[in-house]
Amino acid sequence: MAKLHRFYLWWLLAGLLACGPLLAAELSVDHPSSSLGQFAEIFFEPEEIMTSAQAKHLFAEQAGVAIKETTPNFGIGARPHWLSVTVNNPHEIMVERFLSVENAWLDDLQVFVFYQDKLESQFSMGDSYPFATRPYFSRFFDMPIQFKPGQTTLLVRVATPDPMMLPIYLNDAAAQAQRQEFDQYSYGLLYGFLAALMLYNLMLFLGLRSLPHLFYTLYLAACILCNMAYTGHAFWWFWPDMVVWQKWSNPTLMMSYCVTGLLFALTFLKTRKMLPRLHWMVSGFCVLMVVGFVGAFYADWIQVALVLAFIFILLFACLMIVLGVLAIKAGNPSGRFFLLASIVSMLTAAVSSLSVWGWIPYSFWTFRAVEAGTMVEAVLLALALADHFRRVEKHKTRAEGLARTDPLTGIYNRRAFYDQVRSLWLAGMTEGKPMSLLLIDLDNFKQVNDNYGHQVGDEVLAKTAKVVEASLRNEDVLARWGGEEFIVFMPNTSLSDALRVAERIRFQISALAAQFDTTQKMQLSASLGVVDNRSAADSLESLIKAADQCLYHAKNGGRNCVISASLSAV
């Protein structure tokens, strides 16, 4: 005992120099929602585990030191601490208050209630105990305490390898209910929003088979579970009897959150293709952190695992920003939303982490900053994915358009012609409507290329396509059939109407020669074959074949003419 007294003499001297007043002020039961930190005296336990009687004796000898912080914070891996608070009940009747320790990750929390030097009641709880042993079902450590008239002394012993942050409050029933109601609504909003976003992206992945959507879904799932673990909801709802897993759940889920977040970033930003060196560096860093964590797990070094997890969280936030900046520089336009989301996440995560570590003052807003940041980050990353999806679809549509379009004339190619016409043909045949088809071939086009060059020849083809298109209706389908040949399908068109259109096209193509300023006069004309479904075909292929026969007769008949299925020139 003498050794213990000498130890606390030095501790007392240090406390006087660092913390100011020796004795803490007295707390009244008439001040609900008061933080007990500013009314508490503290000392940390030496190597020997102390009983409540020993601790009370030392406090009585003024071995404790008063603290000015409303929320004591002793960081990761701190030795067990004892707190003493004197609560005065000025009334002549007993008053009930709720003692609430609003930290969900303490391993061992013991509370001893002394009245007139007699132990009235005690509570033992924490993550090392099954959840059902708690006197009050809450994610925090809530205890109903009866305060008799006069002074009651509360002794609190805390032991945990996690950050020893102690936001302790004394609430009346109304304040306790109000705090719990706000807690339920705020976390219901957070988890509901993130779960809806997670399910939405899961559906997108199942429909699109897009890896960024899969990893974003896993990232959101890890984010929800990680938040539930450190807020105590997971222990309450999902694994109330798994005390070993509860001990490791926080660092494990923090690691999972970082790994899934980086997997999403690497796939979404396409770093393997655009930034290969950075891609493998980040991947190697993830593997290194996971290997270190697994080693700590098998060695049962929980403090090492916690330090690794917190370091990973901070470096993860920095890496996300670096990835966003480099992705933008590499030409990824969707990186803008990603970078903004990463900045918000880093700032809010840093505020919450520094608050938990005790490097900045703890408050409701600093502790829950990461949750507000998570919602903003989730929205911004969803916008980033939507922007990425929009760009991919736009690129796909452009690629499909190029695959269906003749690059020289800008009209359909042969493949697109079939795609467009087959349904029109089937509908026309089913409804018994007339349909016509034109095949157009420029006469002696090889001479145009030989005499004026291929550039002029290309211009002739492009202007021919525009002339033909201008003579058609919106429902008609024009395509380049190959070389200097064009094809036109005309739904709801009789043969006589198609012949009039064909003749107009033939005349306008002949007039095109005047638009070219060449050293020698250009001779330009076209031959056309025209058929309709009633006189020439019972299938689209036979209709095209019949039109090709008509075109053959037009070529052999002197060119610059229109031949129909009746083989008569118009």
Coordinates of C-alpha atoms in Angstrom, one line a residue:
M1 CA 0.0 0.0 0.0
A2 CA 2.9 2.4 0.7
K3 CA 4.2 1.7 -2.7
L4 CA 0.8 2.6 -4.2
H5 CA 0.7 5.8 -2.2
R6 CA 4.2 6.9 -3.5
F7 CA 3.0 6.2 -7.0
Y8 CA 0.0 8.4 -6.6
L9 CA 2.0 11.2 -5.0
W10 CA 3.9 11.6 -8.2
W11 CA 0.6 11.3 -10.2
L12 CA -0.9 13.9 -8.0
L13 CA 2.0 16.3 -8.5
A14 CA 1.8 15.9 -12.3
G15 CA -2.0 16.5 -12.1
L16 CA -1.6 19.7 -10.2
L17 CA 0.8 21.0 -12.7
A18 CA -1.1 19.9 -15.8
C19 CA -4.8 20.0 -14.8
G20 CA -5.2 22.8 -12.3
P21 CA -7.7 22.2 -9.5
L22 CA -7.2 19.2 -7.3
L23 CA -10.9 18.7 -6.4
A24 CA -13.7 18.4 -8.9
A25 CA -16.9 20.4 -8.4
E26 CA -20.0 18.7 -7.1
L27 CA -22.8 17.6 -9.5
S28 CA -26.4 18.1 -8.7
V29 CA -29.2 15.7 -9.9
D30 CA -31.1 18.9 -10.8
H31 CA -28.8 19.4 -13.8
P32 CA -30.0 16.8 -16.4
S33 CA -27.9 16.1 -19.5
S34 CA -24.8 17.2 -17.7
S35 CA -21.4 15.9 -18.8
L36 CA -19.7 14.2 -15.9
G37 CA -16.2 14.8 -17.2
Q38 CA -15.9 18.3 -15.7
F39 CA -17.1 17.1 -12.3
A40 CA -14.9 14.0 -12.2
E41 CA -11.6 13.1 -10.6
I42 CA -9.4 10.5 -12.2
F43 CA -6.4 8.3 -11.8
F44 CA -5.1 5.4 -13.9
E45 CA -4.7 2.0 -12.4
P46 CA -1.3 0.6 -11.8
E47 CA -0.4 -2.9 -12.8
E48 CA -2.4 -4.4 -9.9
I49 CA -6.1 -4.6 -10.4
M50 CA -7.9 -2.6 -7.8
T51 CA -11.1 -3.2 -6.0
S52 CA -13.8 -0.5 -5.7
A53 CA -12.9 -0.2 -1.9
Q54 CA -9.3 0.5 -2.7
A55 CA -10.2 3.0 -5.4
K56 CA -12.6 4.8 -3.0
H57 CA -9.9 4.9 -0.4
L58 CA -7.4 6.5 -2.7
F59 CA -10.0 9.1 -3.9
A60 CA -10.7 9.9 -0.3
E61 CA -7.0 10.6 0.2
Q62 CA -7.2 13.0 -2.7
A63 CA -5.2 10.7 -5.0
G64 CA -7.4 11.7 -8.0
V65 CA -6.9 14.7 -10.2
A66 CA -9.7 16.9 -11.4
I67 CA -9.9 17.4 -15.2
K68 CA -11.3 20.3 -17.1
E69 CA -12.4 18.4 -20.1
T70 CA -16.1 17.6 -20.5
T71 CA -15.2 14.4 -22.3
P72 CA -12.0 12.7 -21.0
N73 CA -10.1 11.0 -23.8
F74 CA -7.0 8.9 -23.1
G75 CA -6.4 7.5 -26.6
I76 CA -5.7 3.9 -27.8
G77 CA -4.2 1.3 -25.5
A78 CA -4.5 3.4 -22.3
R79 CA -4.2 1.7 -19.0
P80 CA -7.4 1.2 -17.0
H81 CA -8.8 4.4 -15.5
W82 CA -10.9 5.2 -12.5
L83 CA -13.3 8.1 -12.3
S84 CA -15.0 9.4 -9.2
V85 CA -18.0 11.7 -9.3
T86 CA -20.0 13.1 -6.3
V87 CA -23.7 13.6 -7.1
N88 CA -25.8 15.6 -4.7
N89 CA -29.6 15.1 -4.3
P90 CA -30.9 18.2 -2.5
H91 CA -34.4 16.8 -2.3
E92 CA -35.9 14.8 0.6
I93 CA -37.0 12.0 -1.7
M94 CA -35.1 9.5 -3.8
V95 CA -34.6 10.6 -7.5
E96 CA -33.9 8.3 -10.4
R97 CA -31.4 9.4 -13.1
F98 CA -29.8 7.5 -16.0
L99 CA -26.0 7.3 -16.1
S100 CA -25.0 7.0 -19.7
V101 CA -21.5 6.3 -21.1
E102 CA -21.9 7.2 -24.7
N103 CA -19.1 5.1 -26.1
A104 CA -20.1 1.8 -27.7
W105 CA -16.7 0.1 -27.8
L106 CA -15.5 -0.2 -24.2
D107 CA -14.4 -3.7 -23.3
D108 CA -14.9 -3.5 -19.5
L109 CA -17.0 -0.9 -17.7
Q110 CA -17.7 -1.2 -14.0
V111 CA -19.8 1.3 -12.1
F112 CA -20.0 1.3 -8.3
V113 CA -22.7 3.4 -6.4
F114 CA -21.7 4.4 -2.9
Y115 CA -24.0 6.1 -0.4
Q116 CA -22.6 7.1 2.9
D117 CA -19.6 4.9 2.3
K118 CA -21.8 1.9 1.7
L119 CA -21.9 0.1 -1.7
E120 CA -25.5 0.4 -2.8
S121 CA -25.3 -1.2 -6.3
Q122 CA -22.8 -2.0 -9.0
F123 CA -22.9 -2.6 -12.7
S124 CA -20.5 -4.6 -14.9
M125 CA -20.8 -4.4 -18.7
G126 CA -18.9 -3.9 -21.9
D127 CA -18.0 -5.7 -25.1
S128 CA -16.4 -8.5 -23.1
Y129 CA -19.8 -9.4 -21.7
P130 CA -22.8 -10.7 -23.6
F131 CA -25.2 -7.9 -24.6
A132 CA -28.0 -9.4 -22.5
T133 CA -26.1 -8.7 -19.3
R134 CA -26.7 -5.0 -19.7
P135 CA -29.2 -3.5 -17.3
Y136 CA -30.8 -1.4 -20.1
F137 CA -31.0 -2.4 -23.7
S138 CA -29.2 0.3 -25.5
R139 CA -26.2 0.6 -27.9
F140 CA -24.6 2.7 -25.2
F141 CA -23.9 1.8 -21.6
D142 CA -27.0 3.1 -19.8
M143 CA -27.8 2.5 -16.1
P144 CA -30.8 3.6 -14.1
I145 CA -29.5 4.8 -10.7
Q146 CA -31.5 5.7 -7.6
F147 CA -30.1 8.7 -5.8
K148 CA -31.1 9.0 -2.2
P149 CA -31.2 12.4 -0.4
G150 CA -27.7 13.8 0.1
Q151 CA -24.4 12.8 -1.5
T152 CA -23.8 9.7 -3.7
T153 CA -20.4 8.8 -5.0
L154 CA -20.1 7.1 -8.4
L155 CA -16.9 5.2 -9.1
V156 CA -16.3 4.2 -12.7
R157 CA -13.6 1.8 -13.8
V158 CA -12.9 1.6 -17.6
A159 CA -10.5 -0.8 -19.3
T160 CA -10.3 -1.2 -23.1
P161 CA -7.6 -1.5 -25.8
D162 CA -9.8 0.8 -28.0
P163 CA -9.7 4.5 -27.9
M164 CA -10.7 5.3 -24.2
M165 CA -13.1 8.2 -24.9
L166 CA -15.5 8.8 -22.0
P167 CA -18.5 10.9 -22.8
I168 CA -20.5 10.3 -19.6
Y169 CA -23.8 12.0 -19.0
L170 CA -26.4 12.1 -16.2
N171 CA -29.9 12.4 -17.6
D172 CA -33.4 12.5 -16.2
A173 CA -36.0 10.3 -17.9
A174 CA -37.2 13.1 -20.3
A175 CA -33.7 14.0 -21.5
Q176 CA -32.8 10.3 -21.8
A177 CA -35.9 9.7 -24.0
Q178 CA -35.2 12.7 -26.1
R179 CA -31.6 11.7 -26.7
Q180 CA -32.7 8.2 -27.7
E181 CA -35.4 9.4 -30.0
F182 CA -33.0 11.7 -31.9
D183 CA -30.5 8.8 -32.0
Q184 CA -33.0 6.5 -33.5
Y185 CA -34.3 8.9 -36.1
S186 CA -30.8 10.1 -37.2
Y187 CA -29.4 6.6 -37.6
G188 CA -32.6 5.3 -39.2
L189 CA -32.1 8.0 -41.8
L190 CA -28.4 7.2 -42.3
Y191 CA -28.8 3.4 -42.6
G192 CA -32.0 3.6 -44.6
F193 CA -30.4 5.9 -47.1
L194 CA -27.2 3.9 -47.5
A195 CA -29.1 0.6 -47.6
A196 CA -31.4 1.9 -50.4
L197 CA -28.3 3.2 -52.3
M198 CA -26.6 -0.2 -51.8
L199 CA -29.6 -2.2 -53.1
Y200 CA -30.0 0.1 -56.1
N201 CA -26.3 -0.3 -57.1
L202 CA -26.6 -4.1 -56.5
M203 CA -29.5 -4.2 -59.0
L204 CA -27.5 -2.1 -61.5
F205 CA -24.6 -4.6 -61.2
L206 CA -27.0 -7.6 -61.7
G207 CA -28.3 -5.9 -64.8
L208 CA -25.2 -4.4 -66.2
R209 CA -22.5 -6.8 -64.9
S210 CA -20.4 -3.7 -64.1
L211 CA -17.5 -4.2 -61.6
P212 CA -17.6 -0.6 -60.4
H213 CA -21.2 -1.1 -59.3
L214 CA -20.3 -4.4 -57.6
F215 CA -17.4 -2.9 -55.6
Y216 CA -19.4 0.2 -54.8
T217 CA -22.2 -2.1 -53.4
L218 CA -19.6 -3.9 -51.3
Y219 CA -18.1 -0.6 -50.2
L220 CA -21.5 0.7 -49.0
A221 CA -22.1 -2.6 -47.2
A222 CA -18.8 -2.4 -45.5
C223 CA -19.5 1.3 -44.7
I224 CA -22.8 0.4 -43.1
L225 CA -21.4 -2.5 -41.0
C226 CA -18.4 -0.5 -40.0
N227 CA -20.6 2.3 -38.7
M228 CA -22.9 -0.1 -37.0
A229 CA -20.0 -1.8 -35.3
Y230 CA -18.4 1.3 -33.8
T231 CA -21.8 2.8 -32.8
G232 CA -22.8 -0.4 -31.0
H233 CA -25.9 -1.2 -33.2
A234 CA -24.3 -4.3 -34.7
F235 CA -23.5 -5.8 -31.2
W236 CA -27.1 -5.0 -30.2
W237 CA -28.8 -6.3 -33.3
F238 CA -26.6 -8.9 -35.0
W239 CA -24.1 -10.6 -32.7
P240 CA -25.2 -9.9 -29.0
D241 CA -23.5 -13.1 -27.7
M242 CA -20.3 -13.1 -29.9
V243 CA -18.0 -11.3 -27.5
V244 CA -14.8 -12.5 -29.3
W245 CA -16.1 -11.2 -32.6
Q246 CA -17.2 -8.0 -31.0
K247 CA -13.7 -7.4 -29.8
W248 CA -12.4 -7.7 -33.4
S249 CA -15.3 -6.3 -35.3
N250 CA -14.3 -2.7 -35.3
P251 CA -10.7 -3.1 -36.7
T252 CA -11.8 -5.9 -39.1
L253 CA -14.7 -3.9 -40.6
M254 CA -12.5 -0.8 -40.8
M255 CA -10.0 -2.8 -42.8
S256 CA -12.9 -4.1 -45.0
Y257 CA -14.2 -0.6 -45.5
C258 CA -10.8 0.6 -46.8
V259 CA -10.1 -2.4 -49.0
T260 CA -13.5 -2.3 -50.7
G261 CA -13.2 1.4 -51.1
L262 CA -9.9 1.1 -52.9
L263 CA -11.1 -1.7 -55.0
F264 CA -14.0 0.5 -56.1
A265 CA -11.6 3.4 -56.8
L266 CA -9.2 1.2 -58.9
T267 CA -12.0 -0.3 -61.0
F268 CA -14.0 2.9 -61.4
L269 CA -11.0 5.1 -62.3
K270 CA -9.6 2.3 -64.6
T271 CA -6.2 2.7 -63.0
R272 CA -4.9 -0.6 -64.3
K273 CA -5.1 0.8 -67.8
M274 CA -4.6 4.5 -67.3
L275 CA -2.2 4.5 -64.3
P276 CA -0.7 1.0 -64.1
R277 CA 2.2 1.8 -61.8
L278 CA 0.0 3.5 -59.3
H279 CA -2.5 0.7 -59.6
W280 CA 0.0 -1.9 -58.5
M281 CA 1.4 0.3 -55.8
V282 CA -2.0 0.8 -54.2
S283 CA -2.8 -2.9 -54.7
G284 CA 0.4 -3.8 -53.0
F285 CA -0.2 -1.4 -50.1
C286 CA -3.6 -3.0 -49.6
V287 CA -2.1 -6.5 -49.5
L288 CA 0.6 -5.3 -47.1
M289 CA -2.0 -3.8 -44.7
V290 CA -4.2 -6.9 -44.8
V291 CA -1.2 -9.2 -44.2
G292 CA -0.2 -7.1 -41.2
F293 CA -3.7 -7.2 -39.8
V294 CA -4.0 -10.9 -40.3
G295 CA -0.7 -11.4 -38.4
A296 CA -2.0 -9.2 -35.6
F297 CA -5.2 -11.2 -35.5
Y298 CA -3.5 -14.6 -35.2
A299 CA -1.1 -13.2 -32.5
D300 CA -4.1 -11.7 -30.7
W301 CA -2.5 -8.2 -30.7
I302 CA -5.7 -6.2 -30.7
Q303 CA -3.9 -2.9 -30.0
V304 CA -1.6 -3.4 -33.0
A305 CA -4.7 -4.3 -35.1
L306 CA -6.5 -1.1 -34.0
V307 CA -3.5 1.0 -34.7
L308 CA -3.2 -0.5 -38.2
A309 CA -6.9 0.0 -38.8
F310 CA -6.8 3.7 -37.9
I311 CA -3.6 4.2 -39.9
F312 CA -5.3 2.5 -42.9
I313 CA -8.4 4.7 -42.5
L314 CA -6.3 7.9 -42.6
L315 CA -4.1 6.7 -45.5
F316 CA -7.1 5.5 -47.3
A317 CA -8.6 8.9 -47.3
C318 CA -5.4 10.4 -48.6
L319 CA -5.1 7.7 -51.3
M320 CA -8.6 8.3 -52.5
I321 CA -7.8 12.0 -53.1
V322 CA -4.5 11.2 -54.9
L323 CA -6.3 8.7 -57.1
G324 CA -9.0 11.3 -57.9
V325 CA -6.4 14.0 -58.8
L326 CA -4.3 11.6 -61.0
A327 CA -7.4 10.2 -62.7
I328 CA -8.5 13.7 -63.7
K329 CA -5.0 14.5 -65.0
A330 CA -5.1 11.2 -67.0
G331 CA -8.2 12.4 -68.7
N332 CA -11.0 10.6 -66.7
P333 CA -13.8 13.2 -66.6
S334 CA -15.8 11.2 -64.0
G335 CA -12.9 11.7 -61.6
R336 CA -14.2 15.2 -60.7
F337 CA -17.2 13.8 -58.7
F338 CA -14.9 11.1 -57.2
L339 CA -12.3 13.7 -56.1
L340 CA -15.0 15.9 -54.5
A341 CA -16.4 12.9 -52.7
S342 CA -12.9 11.9 -51.5
I343 CA -12.2 15.3 -50.1
V344 CA -15.5 15.4 -48.2
S345 CA -14.8 11.9 -46.8
M346 CA -11.2 12.7 -45.8
L347 CA -12.1 15.9 -44.0
T348 CA -15.0 14.4 -42.0
A349 CA -13.2 11.1 -41.3
A350 CA -10.2 13.1 -40.1
V351 CA -12.4 15.2 -37.8
S352 CA -14.0 12.1 -36.3
S353 CA -10.8 10.1 -36.0
L354 CA -8.9 13.0 -34.3
S355 CA -11.8 13.4 -32.0
V356 CA -11.8 9.7 -31.1
W357 CA -8.0 9.8 -30.6
G358 CA -8.3 12.8 -28.4
W359 CA -6.2 15.1 -30.6
I360 CA -9.1 17.6 -30.9
P361 CA -12.0 18.3 -28.5
Y362 CA -14.8 15.7 -28.5
S363 CA -18.3 16.9 -29.2
F364 CA -21.5 15.5 -30.8
W365 CA -20.6 17.1 -34.1
T366 CA -16.9 16.1 -34.2
F367 CA -17.8 12.5 -33.3
R368 CA -20.6 12.2 -35.9
A369 CA -18.9 14.3 -38.6
V370 CA -17.9 11.1 -40.5
E371 CA -21.6 10.0 -40.7
A372 CA -22.6 13.3 -42.4
G373 CA -19.6 13.0 -44.6
T374 CA -20.5 9.4 -45.5
M375 CA -24.0 10.5 -46.7
V376 CA -22.5 13.3 -48.8
E377 CA -19.8 11.0 -50.1
A378 CA -22.3 8.3 -51.1
V379 CA -24.3 10.8 -53.1
L380 CA -21.3 12.2 -54.9
L381 CA -19.9 8.7 -55.7
A382 CA -23.4 7.7 -56.9
L383 CA -23.3 10.8 -59.2
A384 CA -19.8 9.8 -60.3
L385 CA -21.1 6.3 -61.2
A386 CA -24.1 7.8 -63.0
D387 CA -21.8 10.2 -64.9
H388 CA -19.5 7.3 -65.8
F389 CA -22.5 5.2 -66.9
R390 CA -23.9 8.1 -69.0
R391 CA -20.5 8.5 -70.8
V392 CA -20.2 4.8 -71.4
E393 CA -23.6 4.6 -72.9
K394 CA -23.0 7.7 -75.0
H395 CA -19.8 6.2 -76.3
K396 CA -21.6 2.9 -76.9
T397 CA -24.3 4.7 -78.8
R398 CA -21.8 6.6 -80.8
A399 CA -19.9 3.3 -81.6
E400 CA -23.1 1.6 -82.6
G401 CA -24.0 4.6 -84.8
L402 CA -20.6 4.4 -86.5
A403 CA -21.1 0.6 -87.0
R404 CA -24.4 1.3 -88.7
T405 CA -23.4 4.4 -90.7
D406 CA -21.5 4.7 -93.9
P407 CA -18.6 7.0 -92.8
L408 CA -18.4 8.8 -96.2
T409 CA -22.0 9.6 -96.9
G410 CA -23.4 9.6 -93.4
I411 CA -26.3 7.4 -94.4
Y412 CA -27.1 3.8 -93.3
N413 CA -24.8 1.0 -94.4
R414 CA -26.0 -2.4 -95.7
R415 CA -26.2 -3.9 -92.2
A416 CA -28.3 -1.1 -90.8
F417 CA -30.5 -1.2 -93.9
Y418 CA -31.5 -4.8 -93.1
D419 CA -32.0 -3.9 -89.4
Q420 CA -34.4 -1.0 -90.3
V421 CA -36.3 -2.6 -93.1
R422 CA -37.0 -6.1 -91.9
S423 CA -39.7 -5.0 -89.4
L424 CA -41.2 -2.6 -92.0
W425 CA -41.3 -5.4 -94.5
L426 CA -43.0 -7.8 -92.1
A427 CA -45.6 -5.2 -91.0
G428 CA -46.4 -4.3 -94.7
M429 CA -46.8 -7.9 -95.7
T430 CA -49.0 -8.6 -92.7
E431 CA -51.2 -5.6 -93.4
G432 CA -51.2 -6.1 -97.2
K433 CA -49.8 -2.6 -97.9
P434 CA -47.8 -1.8 -101.0
M435 CA -44.0 -1.4 -100.7
S436 CA -41.4 -0.4 -103.2
L437 CA -37.6 -0.6 -103.5
L438 CA -35.1 1.4 -105.6
L439 CA -31.6 0.5 -106.5
I440 CA -29.5 3.4 -107.7
D441 CA -26.1 3.1 -109.5
L442 CA -23.9 6.0 -110.7
D443 CA -23.0 5.5 -114.4
N444 CA -19.3 5.1 -115.3
F445 CA -18.2 6.2 -111.8
K446 CA -14.7 4.7 -112.4
Q447 CA -14.1 7.4 -115.0
V448 CA -15.0 10.1 -112.4
N449 CA -12.3 8.7 -110.1
D450 CA -9.8 8.3 -112.9
N451 CA -10.4 11.8 -114.5
Y452 CA -10.9 13.9 -111.4
G453 CA -9.4 12.0 -108.5
H454 CA -10.7 10.0 -105.6
Q455 CA -11.4 13.1 -103.6
V456 CA -13.8 14.4 -106.2
G457 CA -15.3 11.0 -106.5
D458 CA -15.9 10.9 -102.7
E459 CA -17.6 14.3 -102.9
V460 CA -19.8 13.0 -105.7
L461 CA -20.9 10.1 -103.6
A462 CA -21.6 12.3 -100.6
K463 CA -23.6 14.8 -102.6
T464 CA -25.5 12.0 -104.4
A465 CA -26.6 10.7 -100.9
K466 CA -27.8 14.2 -100.0
V467 CA -29.7 14.6 -103.2
V468 CA -31.4 11.2 -102.9
E469 CA -32.2 11.8 -99.2
A470 CA -33.8 15.2 -100.0
S471 CA -36.2 13.5 -102.4
L472 CA -37.5 11.0 -99.9
R473 CA -40.0 11.0 -97.0
N474 CA -39.1 10.5 -93.3
E475 CA -40.3 7.0 -93.3
D476 CA -38.3 5.9 -96.4
V477 CA -35.0 4.1 -95.7
L478 CA -31.9 5.1 -97.6
A479 CA -28.6 3.2 -97.5
R480 CA -25.3 2.9 -99.3
W481 CA -25.4 -0.5 -100.8
G482 CA -21.8 -0.7 -101.8
G483 CA -19.3 1.2 -104.0
E484 CA -21.4 3.7 -106.1
E485 CA -24.7 1.9 -105.4
F486 CA -27.5 3.2 -103.2
I487 CA -30.8 1.5 -102.1
V488 CA -34.1 3.0 -101.0
F489 CA -37.0 1.1 -99.3
M490 CA -40.3 2.9 -99.5
P491 CA -43.1 1.6 -97.2
N492 CA -46.8 2.3 -98.2
T493 CA -45.7 3.2 -101.7
S494 CA -47.1 1.9 -105.0
L495 CA -44.9 1.2 -108.0
S496 CA -46.2 4.2 -109.9
D497 CA -45.4 6.5 -107.0
A498 CA -41.9 5.0 -106.6
L499 CA -41.3 5.5 -110.4
R500 CA -42.0 9.2 -110.1
V501 CA -39.6 9.5 -107.2
A502 CA -37.0 7.5 -109.1
E503 CA -37.2 9.8 -112.1
R504 CA -36.9 12.9 -109.9
I505 CA -33.7 11.4 -108.3
R506 CA -32.3 10.5 -111.8
F507 CA -32.8 14.1 -113.0
Q508 CA -31.2 15.7 -109.8
I509 CA -28.2 13.4 -110.0
S510 CA -27.6 14.5 -113.6
A511 CA -27.7 18.1 -112.5
L512 CA -25.0 17.5 -109.8
A513 CA -22.2 17.7 -112.4
A514 CA -22.7 21.5 -112.7
Q515 CA -21.7 21.9 -109.0
F516 CA -18.1 20.7 -109.6
D517 CA -15.6 23.2 -111.0
T518 CA -13.3 20.9 -113.0
T519 CA -11.0 21.6 -115.9
Q520 CA -13.1 19.3 -118.2
K521 CA -16.9 19.1 -118.0
M522 CA -18.1 16.2 -115.8
Q523 CA -20.5 13.7 -117.1
L524 CA -22.7 12.4 -114.3
S525 CA -25.8 10.2 -114.5
A526 CA -27.5 7.3 -112.7
S527 CA -29.4 4.1 -113.6
L528 CA -32.2 3.0 -111.4
G529 CA -34.1 -0.3 -110.9
V530 CA -37.6 0.0 -109.3
V531 CA -39.9 -2.9 -108.0
D532 CA -42.8 -3.3 -105.7
N533 CA -43.8 -6.2 -103.5
R534 CA -47.1 -6.9 -105.4
S535 CA -45.5 -7.5 -108.7
A536 CA -42.0 -8.7 -108.0
A537 CA -41.5 -10.4 -104.6
D538 CA -42.8 -12.4 -101.7
S539 CA -39.7 -11.7 -99.5
L540 CA -37.3 -8.9 -98.9
E541 CA -34.4 -10.8 -100.4
S542 CA -36.4 -11.6 -103.6
L543 CA -37.5 -7.9 -103.8
I544 CA -33.9 -6.8 -103.7
K545 CA -33.0 -9.4 -106.3
A546 CA -35.8 -8.2 -108.6
A547 CA -34.6 -4.6 -108.3
D548 CA -31.1 -5.7 -109.1
Q549 CA -32.4 -7.3 -112.3
C550 CA -34.1 -4.1 -113.2
L551 CA -30.9 -2.2 -112.6
Y552 CA -29.0 -4.6 -114.8
H553 CA -31.4 -4.0 -117.6
A554 CA -31.1 -0.2 -117.1
K555 CA -27.3 -0.5 -117.4
N556 CA -27.6 -2.6 -120.6
G557 CA -30.3 -0.4 -122.0
G558 CA -28.0 2.6 -122.3
R559 CA -27.8 3.9 -118.7
N560 CA -29.2 7.2 -117.3
C561 CA -32.7 5.6 -117.1
V562 CA -35.2 4.0 -114.8
I563 CA -36.4 0.5 -115.3
S564 CA -39.3 -1.1 -113.4
A565 CA -40.3 -4.7 -112.9
S566 CA -42.1 -4.6 -116.2
L567 CA -38.8 -4.0 -117.9
S568 CA -40.0 -0.8 -119.5
A569 CA -38.0 2.4 -119.4
V570 CA -39.5 5.5 -118.0

